[in-house]
């Protein structure tokens, strides 16, 4: 995994847009102009990686969805980037019949079946456009890179890979097989892009095991066919890693607390509270309240909510530095950046004033002018950078303000602190029942999340106690279906692992209020919000990974299965000779939905090991607590 997963996917996309030729590094090379045609899956893969400017630089003049009405552009080549589905193949054949473009470069996101390839060939022969189909490629890019170390299988139709889809009572065998095949294909594409065959570990008897078996089989089939294997050829020199990684496939059922946990770090908070998907966040801005007693005669219509979307790119240094920081640190850093920007702005204004000074003292003026001219030259040259900085500061100010509004109205700091204490088994300041019954403490959904964490990871509860909590929750407007599902889930799950432990670090800082940030000049009025720190304790996923990477004995991973796809003759996982050396690289994949809390916890674990352990985190879908609760509620409704 020498180069990052994200950079490899970008490289593969750029090569594809360069008509499958290596991208020339020379500036003088003029790109060939072309049209890009993609389906929704292709669009989701490209959008977090390449901006419109990047596409223009690669010579893409027009990018269009496959299933829309497109006008013929007969002089231009078209690059297609689509899934090899039946309807997509039919539409490509229709485009050939209608002679829409000069030539066709067909790139399939994942491998196309022989039957569908023959359909394209037949139509090409019938319509006499064989010469126009220049290239047909299987790109093996069926995964979405959200970060250098984070990916998800897909965004379109992700419901078919959700926790609900895996656990629903009426799921047919064919549905589960399709789900398994989709996840296996996505993981196979990831491994092909990384050019590595890992050791696979997974728990027994759940969806993770089913995926691991399918992937092991697919890798073996590919390695057996040495002439066409994706893991022996075409890997650029210098990118082959001699350390084999471990791929740990886990099932969401092993930890239901983390996806419901109230969080305190910037990226995870934005995902939980705002609408963040595919690295794009949506912020709803409510305008300031007008004095009701003296309304403005010109503005009688109701207040309109402004909706703004922001792209969070890896090129944004502030985001790259602070996405894993606790929210108070982020607010403080935005304020610091803002102060620095204002200082630079004042400097430019001061220089403008000096340049327009009167002629009273000629000597002093000459001296000042010489000094100021040099300063002004440097100020002017830094203006574009300054304006870009202002744009980034404004964006983060808006996002952080929206988060702060939610923290205050929903008391999210109290929830985060209480849940950390439940998970780390420390005594609570206020009982769970009191929080549920407090009308000012958050929404009904927040209360349900808190209770489920308490029920799953707290002490065993008698049916009478459970009913008392359930009545209190129903009284504040909670749908009881999620509760009944969790109750059944806990009864069925033989919890043999150690109790779930998580954050809970920084014990003495909970009562500390904000220091510098409380200054009256600050953008953020943080009054009443606790300055909490995020602890260093490992979440269950990180604990399991740590044991598997270092070959430690740990009851949680003792009965994990072991697959080595390179051992072509050995099929019984019990008799495979095991790797005894600790792993330097790992890929963790969560079947049934992942989240930014686990991703951040794994990244912090990697940092604590001085970056010697390289970790990639992936999930069948990236869900926040609201989406996860909806799935639990549906499961509860269908079970009853």
Coordinates of C-alpha atoms in Angstrom, one line a residue:
X1 CA 0.0 0.0 0.0
X2 CA 2.9 2.3 -0.9
X3 CA 0.8 5.0 -2.6
X4 CA -2.5 5.9 -1.0
X5 CA -5.7 4.3 -2.2
X6 CA -7.1 7.7 -3.1
X7 CA -4.1 8.8 -5.2
X8 CA -4.2 5.4 -7.0
X9 CA -7.9 5.9 -7.9
X10 CA -7.2 9.5 -9.1
X11 CA -4.3 8.2 -11.2
X12 CA -6.5 5.5 -12.8
X13 CA -9.3 8.0 -13.6
X14 CA -6.8 10.5 -15.1
X15 CA -5.3 7.7 -17.3
X16 CA -8.9 6.7 -18.3
X17 CA -9.7 10.4 -19.3
X18 CA -6.4 10.5 -21.2
X19 CA -8.0 7.8 -23.5
X20 CA -6.2 5.1 -21.4
X21 CA -2.7 6.4 -22.2
X22 CA -0.3 7.3 -19.4
X23 CA -0.8 11.0 -18.5
X24 CA 2.0 13.2 -19.9
X25 CA 3.8 15.4 -17.3
X26 CA 4.8 18.1 -19.8
X27 CA 2.9 21.4 -19.5
X28 CA 3.1 22.0 -23.3
X29 CA 1.0 18.9 -24.1
X30 CA -2.5 20.0 -25.2
X31 CA -5.1 17.5 -24.0
X32 CA -7.4 15.8 -26.6
X33 CA -10.9 17.3 -26.2
X34 CA -13.6 14.8 -25.3
X35 CA -17.0 14.2 -23.8
X36 CA -17.4 12.2 -20.5
X37 CA -20.5 10.1 -20.2
X38 CA -21.1 8.5 -16.8
X39 CA -24.0 6.8 -14.9
X40 CA -24.8 7.7 -11.2
X41 CA -22.3 5.2 -9.9
X42 CA -19.5 6.7 -12.0
X43 CA -20.5 10.2 -11.0
X44 CA -20.3 9.2 -7.3
X45 CA -16.8 7.8 -7.8
X46 CA -15.5 10.8 -9.6
X47 CA -17.1 13.7 -7.6
X48 CA -15.1 13.3 -4.4
X49 CA -11.8 13.0 -6.4
X50 CA -11.9 15.4 -9.4
X51 CA -13.2 19.0 -9.5
X52 CA -14.7 20.5 -12.7
X53 CA -11.4 22.3 -13.2
X54 CA -9.5 19.0 -13.0
X55 CA -11.9 17.6 -15.7
X56 CA -11.3 20.7 -17.9
X57 CA -7.5 20.2 -17.5
X58 CA -7.9 16.6 -18.7
X59 CA -9.7 17.9 -21.9
X60 CA -13.3 17.1 -20.8
X61 CA -15.5 19.8 -22.3
X62 CA -18.8 18.2 -21.4
X63 CA -19.8 15.7 -18.7
X64 CA -23.2 14.1 -19.1
X65 CA -25.3 11.4 -17.5
X66 CA -25.8 8.3 -19.6
X67 CA -29.6 8.1 -19.2
X68 CA -30.4 11.6 -20.4
X69 CA -31.2 13.0 -23.8
X70 CA -27.9 13.9 -25.4
X71 CA -27.3 15.7 -28.6
X72 CA -25.0 14.1 -31.3
X73 CA -21.5 15.6 -31.3
X74 CA -20.0 13.7 -34.3
X75 CA -16.5 15.2 -34.3
X76 CA -15.6 14.3 -30.6
X77 CA -14.5 11.1 -28.9
X78 CA -16.6 10.0 -25.9
X79 CA -15.2 8.4 -22.8
X80 CA -17.9 6.2 -21.0
X81 CA -17.5 5.4 -17.3
X82 CA -20.4 3.2 -16.3
X83 CA -21.4 0.0 -14.5
X84 CA -21.7 -3.0 -16.8
X85 CA -25.5 -3.4 -16.1
X86 CA -28.0 -4.6 -18.7
X87 CA -29.7 -1.2 -19.2
X88 CA -26.4 0.7 -19.4
X89 CA -25.1 -1.7 -22.1
X90 CA -28.4 -1.3 -24.1
X91 CA -28.1 2.5 -23.9
X92 CA -24.5 2.3 -25.2
X93 CA -25.7 0.2 -28.1
X94 CA -28.4 2.8 -28.8
X95 CA -25.7 5.6 -28.8
X96 CA -23.7 3.5 -31.4
X97 CA -26.8 3.1 -33.6
X98 CA -27.5 6.8 -33.4
X99 CA -23.9 7.7 -34.3
X100 CA -23.7 10.2 -31.4
X101 CA -19.9 10.5 -31.3
X102 CA -16.8 10.1 -33.4
X103 CA -15.3 7.3 -31.3
X104 CA -16.2 5.4 -28.2
X105 CA -13.9 4.5 -25.3
X106 CA -15.9 2.2 -23.1
X107 CA -14.7 2.0 -19.5
X108 CA -16.6 -0.3 -17.1
X109 CA -16.4 0.4 -13.4
X110 CA -16.1 -3.3 -12.8
X111 CA -15.6 -6.4 -15.0
X112 CA -18.2 -6.8 -17.8
X113 CA -19.6 -10.3 -18.4
X114 CA -18.8 -12.0 -21.7
X115 CA -22.5 -12.1 -22.6
X116 CA -22.9 -8.3 -22.4
X117 CA -19.6 -7.7 -24.2
X118 CA -21.0 -9.9 -27.1
X119 CA -24.2 -7.7 -27.1
X120 CA -22.0 -4.6 -27.7
X121 CA -20.0 -6.4 -30.4
X122 CA -23.2 -7.6 -32.2
X123 CA -24.6 -4.1 -32.3
X124 CA -21.3 -2.6 -33.4
X125 CA -21.2 -5.1 -36.4
X126 CA -24.9 -4.5 -37.3
X127 CA -24.5 -0.7 -37.3
X128 CA -21.1 -0.7 -39.0
X129 CA -19.3 1.2 -36.2
X130 CA -16.7 -1.5 -35.2
X131 CA -13.9 0.9 -36.0
X132 CA -15.4 3.6 -33.9
X133 CA -15.3 1.6 -30.7
X134 CA -11.7 2.4 -29.9
X135 CA -11.2 0.7 -26.6
X136 CA -13.1 -1.5 -24.0
X137 CA -11.6 -1.5 -20.5
X138 CA -12.5 -3.1 -17.1
X139 CA -11.3 -0.4 -14.7
X140 CA -11.9 -2.2 -11.4
X141 CA -12.8 1.1 -9.6
X142 CA -16.0 0.0 -7.9
X143 CA -15.4 1.8 -4.6
X144 CA -15.6 5.4 -3.5
X145 CA -12.5 7.0 -1.9
X146 CA -13.7 9.6 0.6
X147 CA -10.3 10.1 2.3
X148 CA -6.7 8.8 1.7
X149 CA -7.6 6.1 4.3
X150 CA -11.4 5.8 4.0
X151 CA -13.7 4.3 1.4
X152 CA -17.3 3.1 0.9
X153 CA -18.7 0.6 -1.5
X154 CA -21.3 2.9 -3.1
X155 CA -23.7 5.7 -2.6
X156 CA -26.4 4.9 -5.1
X157 CA -28.7 2.1 -4.0
X158 CA -26.7 1.8 -0.8
X159 CA -29.9 0.7 1.0
X160 CA -29.5 -2.8 -0.6
X161 CA -26.2 -3.1 1.4
X162 CA -27.5 -1.7 4.7
X163 CA -27.7 -3.1 8.2
X164 CA -31.5 -3.4 7.6
X165 CA -31.0 -5.3 4.3
X166 CA -28.7 -7.9 6.1
X167 CA -30.8 -8.3 9.2
X168 CA -34.4 -8.0 8.0
X169 CA -36.5 -11.1 8.9
X170 CA -37.9 -11.7 5.4
X171 CA -34.6 -11.4 3.4
X172 CA -34.5 -14.0 0.6
X173 CA -31.4 -16.1 -0.1
X174 CA -31.0 -14.4 -3.5
X175 CA -31.0 -10.9 -1.8
X176 CA -28.3 -11.9 0.6
X177 CA -26.2 -13.5 -2.2
X178 CA -26.5 -10.3 -4.3
X179 CA -25.5 -8.2 -1.3
X180 CA -22.5 -10.5 -0.7
X181 CA -21.5 -10.3 -4.4
X182 CA -21.7 -6.5 -4.5
X183 CA -19.5 -6.1 -1.4
X184 CA -17.0 -8.8 -2.6
X185 CA -16.7 -7.1 -6.0
X186 CA -16.1 -3.7 -4.3
X187 CA -13.4 -5.2 -2.0
X188 CA -11.8 -7.1 -5.0
X189 CA -11.6 -3.8 -7.0
X190 CA -10.0 -2.0 -4.0
X191 CA -7.4 -4.8 -3.7
X192 CA -6.7 -4.8 -7.4
X193 CA -6.2 -1.0 -7.3
X194 CA -3.8 -1.4 -4.4
X195 CA -2.1 -4.4 -6.1
X196 CA -2.1 -6.5 -3.0
X197 CA -3.4 -9.9 -1.8
X198 CA -4.1 -9.7 2.0
X199 CA -4.5 -12.2 4.7
X200 CA -8.2 -12.2 5.5
X201 CA -9.6 -12.4 9.1
X202 CA -13.2 -12.4 10.2
X203 CA -15.5 -13.6 13.0
X204 CA -17.6 -16.7 12.6
X205 CA -21.3 -17.1 11.8
X206 CA -22.4 -13.8 10.4
X207 CA -22.4 -11.6 7.3
X208 CA -18.7 -10.8 7.7
X209 CA -17.8 -14.5 7.3
X210 CA -20.0 -14.8 4.2
X211 CA -18.2 -11.8 2.6
X212 CA -14.8 -13.2 3.6
X213 CA -15.5 -16.6 2.1
X214 CA -16.7 -15.0 -1.2
X215 CA -13.7 -12.7 -1.4
X216 CA -11.2 -15.5 -0.7
X217 CA -12.8 -17.6 -3.5
X218 CA -12.7 -14.7 -6.0
X219 CA -9.1 -13.9 -5.2
X220 CA -8.1 -17.6 -5.6
X221 CA -9.8 -17.8 -9.0
X222 CA -8.0 -14.7 -10.2
X223 CA -4.6 -15.9 -8.9
X224 CA -5.0 -19.3 -10.4
X225 CA -5.4 -17.8 -13.9
X226 CA -1.8 -16.5 -13.9
X227 CA -2.1 -15.1 -17.5
X228 CA -5.0 -12.8 -16.6
X229 CA -4.3 -12.2 -12.9
X230 CA -4.7 -8.6 -11.7
X231 CA -2.1 -9.1 -9.0
X232 CA 1.0 -10.2 -11.0
X233 CA 1.3 -7.7 -13.8
X234 CA 0.6 -4.0 -14.6
X235 CA 1.6 -2.8 -11.1
X236 CA 4.0 0.1 -11.7
X237 CA 7.5 -0.5 -10.3
X238 CA 7.9 1.1 -6.9
X239 CA 4.3 0.5 -6.0
X240 CA 4.7 -3.1 -5.0
X241 CA 4.6 -3.5 -1.3
X242 CA 6.4 -6.5 0.2
X243 CA 4.4 -6.4 3.4
X244 CA 1.1 -8.1 3.0
X245 CA -1.7 -6.3 4.8
X246 CA -4.3 -8.0 6.9
X247 CA -7.9 -7.4 5.8
X248 CA -10.3 -7.5 8.8
X249 CA -13.9 -7.9 7.9
X250 CA -16.4 -7.2 10.7
X251 CA -20.1 -7.3 11.2
X252 CA -22.0 -4.2 12.5
X253 CA -23.7 -6.4 15.1
X254 CA -20.4 -6.6 17.1
X255 CA -20.9 -3.0 18.3
X256 CA -24.2 -1.1 18.0
X257 CA -23.2 1.6 20.5
X258 CA -20.6 3.5 18.3
X259 CA -22.9 4.3 15.4
X260 CA -25.4 5.8 17.9
X261 CA -22.8 7.6 20.0
X262 CA -22.9 11.4 20.2
X263 CA -19.6 12.6 19.0
X264 CA -17.3 15.6 19.6
X265 CA -14.8 15.8 16.7
X266 CA -15.4 18.1 13.8
X267 CA -15.9 15.7 10.8
X268 CA -17.9 13.2 12.8
X269 CA -20.1 16.0 14.3
X270 CA -20.7 17.4 10.8
X271 CA -21.8 14.0 9.6
X272 CA -24.0 13.4 12.7
X273 CA -25.7 16.8 12.9
X274 CA -25.5 18.3 9.4
X275 CA -26.0 16.6 6.0
X276 CA -22.5 15.4 5.0
X277 CA -22.1 12.8 2.2
X278 CA -19.4 12.3 -0.5
X279 CA -17.4 15.1 1.1
X280 CA -20.1 17.7 0.5
X281 CA -21.8 19.3 3.5
X282 CA -25.2 21.0 3.5
X283 CA -25.7 23.9 5.9
X284 CA -29.1 25.4 6.5
X285 CA -28.8 29.0 7.6
X286 CA -31.8 30.7 9.4
X287 CA -31.7 34.5 9.1
X288 CA -31.5 36.5 12.3
X289 CA -34.8 37.2 14.0
X290 CA -36.4 40.5 13.3
X291 CA -37.9 42.6 16.1
X292 CA -41.5 41.4 16.2
X293 CA -42.9 44.6 17.7
X294 CA -41.7 46.8 14.8
X295 CA -41.7 44.6 11.7
X296 CA -40.2 46.1 8.6
X297 CA -43.0 47.0 6.3
X298 CA -41.0 45.8 3.2
X299 CA -40.4 42.3 4.6
X300 CA -43.8 40.8 5.5
X301 CA -43.1 37.4 4.1
X302 CA -41.9 34.6 6.4
X303 CA -38.2 34.1 7.0
X304 CA -36.5 32.0 4.4
X305 CA -33.9 29.3 5.2
X306 CA -30.8 29.6 3.1
X307 CA -29.3 26.3 2.1
X308 CA -25.6 26.3 1.3
X309 CA -23.4 23.4 0.2
X310 CA -19.7 23.3 0.7
X311 CA -17.1 20.8 -0.8
X312 CA -14.6 19.6 1.8
X313 CA -11.4 18.9 -0.2
X314 CA -8.2 17.4 0.9
X315 CA -6.5 20.5 -0.5
X316 CA -8.2 22.5 2.3
X317 CA -5.4 22.6 4.9
X318 CA -7.7 23.7 7.8
X319 CA -10.0 20.7 7.1
X320 CA -7.1 18.3 6.8
X321 CA -5.6 19.5 10.1
X322 CA -8.8 19.8 12.2
X323 CA -11.3 17.3 10.9
X324 CA -10.3 14.9 13.8
X325 CA -10.1 17.7 16.4
X326 CA -12.6 18.2 19.3
X327 CA -15.1 20.9 18.4
X328 CA -13.8 23.6 20.9
X329 CA -10.3 23.3 19.4
X330 CA -11.9 23.9 15.9
X331 CA -13.8 26.9 17.1
X332 CA -10.6 28.3 18.7
X333 CA -8.6 27.7 15.5
X334 CA -11.2 29.4 13.2
X335 CA -11.0 32.4 15.5
X336 CA -7.2 32.4 15.3
X337 CA -7.3 32.2 11.5
X338 CA -9.8 35.0 11.4
X339 CA -7.6 37.2 13.6
X340 CA -4.6 36.5 11.4
X341 CA -6.6 37.3 8.2
X342 CA -7.9 40.6 9.7
X343 CA -4.3 41.6 10.6
X344 CA -3.2 41.0 7.0
X345 CA -6.2 43.0 5.8
X346 CA -5.4 45.9 8.2
X347 CA -1.8 45.9 6.8
X348 CA -3.1 46.4 3.3
X349 CA -5.4 49.2 4.4
X350 CA -2.6 50.9 6.3
X351 CA -0.4 50.8 3.2
X352 CA -3.1 52.3 1.1
X353 CA -3.4 55.1 3.6
X354 CA 0.4 55.7 3.5
X355 CA 0.4 55.8 -0.3
X356 CA -2.1 58.7 -0.2
X357 CA -0.3 60.7 2.5
X358 CA 0.3 64.5 2.2
X359 CA 3.6 66.1 1.1
X360 CA 4.5 68.0 4.4
X361 CA 7.7 66.0 5.3
X362 CA 9.3 65.1 2.0
X363 CA 12.3 63.1 3.5
X364 CA 10.1 61.0 5.8
X365 CA 7.7 60.5 3.0
X366 CA 10.4 59.2 0.6
X367 CA 11.7 56.8 3.3
X368 CA 8.2 55.6 4.1
X369 CA 7.3 55.2 0.4
X370 CA 10.4 53.1 -0.3
X371 CA 9.6 50.8 2.7
X372 CA 5.8 50.8 1.8
X373 CA 6.4 50.1 -1.9
X374 CA 8.2 46.8 -1.0
X375 CA 5.5 45.9 1.5
X376 CA 2.7 46.8 -1.0
X377 CA 4.3 44.7 -3.7
X378 CA 4.4 41.7 -1.3
X379 CA 0.8 42.5 -0.2
X380 CA -0.5 42.6 -3.7
X381 CA 1.2 39.4 -4.7
X382 CA -0.3 37.7 -1.6
X383 CA -3.8 39.0 -2.3
X384 CA -5.2 36.0 -4.3
X385 CA -3.9 33.7 -1.5
X386 CA -5.5 36.1 1.1
X387 CA -8.9 36.0 -0.7
X388 CA -8.8 32.2 -1.0
X389 CA -8.0 32.1 2.8
X390 CA -11.0 34.3 3.5
X391 CA -13.3 32.0 1.5
X392 CA -12.1 28.9 3.5
X393 CA -12.5 30.8 6.8
X394 CA -16.0 31.9 5.9
X395 CA -16.9 28.3 5.0
X396 CA -15.6 26.8 8.2
X397 CA -17.2 29.7 10.2
X398 CA -20.6 28.9 8.7
X399 CA -20.2 25.1 9.3
X400 CA -19.0 25.6 12.9
X401 CA -21.8 28.1 13.7
X402 CA -24.4 25.6 12.4
X403 CA -22.8 22.9 14.6
X404 CA -22.7 25.2 17.6
X405 CA -26.4 26.0 17.3
X406 CA -27.2 22.3 17.3
X407 CA -24.8 21.7 20.3
X408 CA -26.6 24.4 22.3
X409 CA -30.2 23.5 21.4
X410 CA -29.7 19.8 21.8
X411 CA -27.2 19.8 24.7
X412 CA -24.9 17.6 22.7
X413 CA -22.0 18.2 25.0
X414 CA -24.0 16.7 27.9
X415 CA -24.9 13.6 25.8
X416 CA -21.3 13.1 24.7
X417 CA -20.0 13.3 28.3
X418 CA -22.7 11.0 29.7
X419 CA -22.2 8.4 27.0
X420 CA -18.4 8.4 27.4
X421 CA -19.0 7.8 31.2
X422 CA -21.4 4.9 30.5
X423 CA -19.0 3.3 28.1
X424 CA -16.0 3.7 30.4
X425 CA -18.0 2.6 33.5
X426 CA -17.7 5.7 35.6
X427 CA -20.4 7.2 37.8
X428 CA -22.9 9.6 36.2
X429 CA -23.7 13.1 37.4
X430 CA -27.4 12.7 36.5
X431 CA -29.4 9.5 36.1
X432 CA -30.5 8.4 32.6
X433 CA -34.1 8.6 33.6
X434 CA -33.7 12.2 34.7
X435 CA -32.1 13.1 31.3
X436 CA -35.0 11.4 29.4
X437 CA -37.6 13.2 31.5
X438 CA -35.8 16.6 31.2
X439 CA -37.8 18.6 28.5
X440 CA -34.8 20.8 27.8
X441 CA -32.3 18.0 27.2
X442 CA -32.2 17.4 23.4
X443 CA -34.6 15.7 21.0
X444 CA -36.5 12.5 21.5
X445 CA -34.0 10.9 19.1
X446 CA -31.0 12.0 21.3
X447 CA -32.7 10.4 24.3
X448 CA -33.3 7.1 22.5
X449 CA -29.7 7.0 21.4
X450 CA -28.5 7.6 25.0
X451 CA -30.8 4.9 26.3
X452 CA -29.8 2.2 23.7
X453 CA -26.1 2.8 24.6
X454 CA -26.9 2.5 28.3
X455 CA -29.0 -0.6 27.7
X456 CA -26.4 -2.4 25.5
X457 CA -23.3 -1.5 27.4
X458 CA -24.6 -0.9 30.9
X459 CA -25.5 -3.4 33.6
X460 CA -28.2 -6.0 33.0
X461 CA -31.7 -4.6 33.3
X462 CA -34.8 -6.3 34.6
X463 CA -37.9 -6.3 32.4
X464 CA -39.6 -3.9 34.9
X465 CA -36.8 -1.4 34.7
X466 CA -36.7 -1.7 30.9
X467 CA -40.5 -1.0 30.8
X468 CA -40.0 2.1 33.0
X469 CA -37.4 3.5 30.6
X470 CA -39.5 2.6 27.6
X471 CA -42.6 4.4 29.0
X472 CA -40.5 7.5 29.7
X473 CA -39.2 7.4 26.1
X474 CA -42.6 6.9 24.6
X475 CA -43.9 9.8 26.6
X476 CA -41.4 12.1 24.9
X477 CA -42.4 10.9 21.5
X478 CA -40.0 8.0 20.7
X479 CA -41.2 5.2 18.3
X480 CA -41.1 2.0 20.4
X481 CA -40.2 -0.2 17.4
X482 CA -36.5 0.5 17.8
X483 CA -36.6 -0.4 21.5
X484 CA -38.3 -3.7 20.8
X485 CA -35.7 -4.6 18.2
X486 CA -32.8 -3.7 20.5
X487 CA -34.4 -5.8 23.3
X488 CA -34.6 -8.8 21.1
X489 CA -31.1 -8.2 19.7
X490 CA -29.7 -8.2 23.2
X491 CA -31.5 -11.4 24.1
X492 CA -30.3 -13.2 21.0
X493 CA -26.7 -11.8 21.1
X494 CA -24.6 -13.9 23.4
X495 CA -22.3 -11.1 24.4
X496 CA -19.2 -13.1 25.1
X497 CA -16.8 -10.2 24.4
X498 CA -15.5 -7.8 27.1
X499 CA -17.9 -4.9 27.8
X500 CA -17.6 -2.1 25.2
X501 CA -15.2 0.6 26.3
X502 CA -14.7 3.8 24.5
X503 CA -13.5 7.4 25.0
X504 CA -13.8 8.8 28.5
X505 CA -10.3 10.3 28.6
X506 CA -9.4 13.7 30.1
X507 CA -11.4 13.2 33.3
X508 CA -10.5 16.5 34.9
X509 CA -11.4 18.7 32.0
X510 CA -15.2 18.2 31.9
X511 CA -16.0 21.2 34.0
X512 CA -13.5 23.5 32.4
X513 CA -15.2 26.2 30.4
X514 CA -13.7 28.0 27.5
X515 CA -10.8 30.3 28.2
X516 CA -9.4 32.3 25.2
X517 CA -12.5 31.6 23.1
X518 CA -14.8 33.3 25.6
X519 CA -13.2 36.7 24.7
X520 CA -15.9 39.2 23.8
X521 CA -14.4 39.6 20.2
X522 CA -15.0 35.9 19.4
X523 CA -17.2 34.8 16.5
X524 CA -18.5 31.9 18.7
X525 CA -20.4 32.5 21.9
X526 CA -19.5 29.2 23.6
X527 CA -21.1 30.1 26.9
X528 CA -22.5 27.1 28.7
X529 CA -20.8 24.6 26.3
X530 CA -18.4 22.3 28.0
X531 CA -14.7 22.2 26.9
X532 CA -14.6 18.4 26.6
X533 CA -11.6 16.4 25.3
X534 CA -11.7 13.2 23.4
X535 CA -10.1 10.3 25.3
X536 CA -7.4 8.0 23.9
X537 CA -9.3 4.7 24.6
X538 CA -9.8 2.3 21.7
X539 CA -13.3 1.5 20.4
X540 CA -14.1 -2.2 19.9
X541 CA -13.1 -2.1 16.2
X542 CA -9.7 -0.6 17.1
X543 CA -9.2 -3.1 20.0
X544 CA -9.8 -6.0 17.7
X545 CA -7.6 -4.6 15.0
X546 CA -4.8 -4.1 17.5
X547 CA -5.0 -7.7 18.6
X548 CA -5.0 -9.0 15.0
X549 CA -2.2 -6.8 13.8
X550 CA 0.2 -7.7 16.6
X551 CA -1.0 -11.3 17.0
X552 CA -1.9 -10.7 20.6
X553 CA -4.1 -13.2 22.4
X554 CA -7.5 -11.6 23.0
X555 CA -10.8 -13.4 23.7
X556 CA -12.6 -11.1 21.3
X557 CA -10.6 -12.4 18.3
X558 CA -9.6 -15.9 19.4
X559 CA -12.1 -17.7 17.1
X560 CA -11.6 -15.4 14.1
X561 CA -11.2 -17.3 10.8
X562 CA -8.0 -17.1 8.8
X563 CA -7.9 -17.0 5.0
X564 CA -4.8 -16.8 2.8
X565 CA -5.9 -16.7 -0.8
X566 CA -2.3 -17.2 -2.0
X567 CA -2.3 -20.8 -0.6
X568 CA -4.1 -22.1 -3.7
X569 CA -4.1 -25.7 -2.7
X570 CA -5.2 -25.4 1.0
X571 CA -8.9 -24.7 1.3
X572 CA -9.4 -25.5 5.0
X573 CA -8.7 -22.4 7.0
X574 CA -7.7 -24.4 10.0
X575 CA -4.7 -26.0 8.3
X576 CA -3.2 -22.8 6.7
X577 CA 0.2 -22.0 8.1
X578 CA -0.2 -18.7 9.9
X579 CA 1.8 -15.5 9.6
X580 CA 3.6 -15.0 12.9
X581 CA 5.1 -11.5 12.3
X582 CA 3.1 -8.4 13.2
X583 CA 1.3 -6.7 10.4
X584 CA 2.4 -3.1 9.3
X585 CA -0.7 -2.5 7.1
X586 CA -4.4 -3.2 7.6
X587 CA -7.7 -2.7 5.9
X588 CA -10.8 -2.8 8.2
X589 CA -14.1 -3.3 6.5
X590 CA -17.5 -3.0 8.3
X591 CA -20.4 -4.9 6.8
X592 CA -23.7 -3.2 7.7
X593 CA -22.5 0.4 7.9
X594 CA -19.6 2.4 9.2
X595 CA -19.1 5.9 10.5
X596 CA -16.5 8.7 11.0
X597 CA -16.2 8.0 14.7
X598 CA -14.6 4.6 14.1
X599 CA -12.5 6.0 11.2
X600 CA -11.2 8.8 13.5
X601 CA -10.5 6.3 16.3
X602 CA -8.4 4.1 14.0
X603 CA -6.5 7.2 12.6
X604 CA -5.7 8.3 16.2
X605 CA -4.5 4.7 17.0
X606 CA -2.2 4.8 13.9
X607 CA -0.8 8.2 15.0
X608 CA -0.2 6.9 18.5
X609 CA 2.0 4.2 16.8
X610 CA 4.0 7.0 15.1
X611 CA 2.4 6.2 11.8
X612 CA 4.2 2.9 11.5
X613 CA 0.8 1.1 11.3
X614 CA -1.0 2.1 8.0
X615 CA -4.7 1.6 8.2
X616 CA -7.5 1.9 5.7
X617 CA -11.2 1.9 6.9
X618 CA -14.1 1.0 4.7
X619 CA -17.8 0.3 5.1
X620 CA -20.7 -1.1 3.0
X621 CA -22.3 2.4 3.6
X622 CA -21.4 5.4 5.8
X623 CA -24.3 6.1 8.1
X624 CA -25.0 8.6 10.8
X625 CA -27.1 7.9 14.0
X626 CA -30.4 9.2 12.5
X627 CA -30.1 6.9 9.5
X628 CA -29.1 3.9 11.7
X629 CA -32.0 4.5 14.1
X630 CA -34.4 4.5 11.1
X631 CA -33.1 1.1 10.1
X632 CA -33.5 -0.2 13.7
X633 CA -37.0 1.1 13.8
X634 CA -37.9 -0.6 10.5
X635 CA -36.5 -3.9 11.8
X636 CA -38.6 -3.5 14.9
X637 CA -41.7 -2.8 13.0
X638 CA -41.3 -5.7 10.6
X639 CA -40.4 -8.1 13.4
X640 CA -43.7 -7.3 15.2

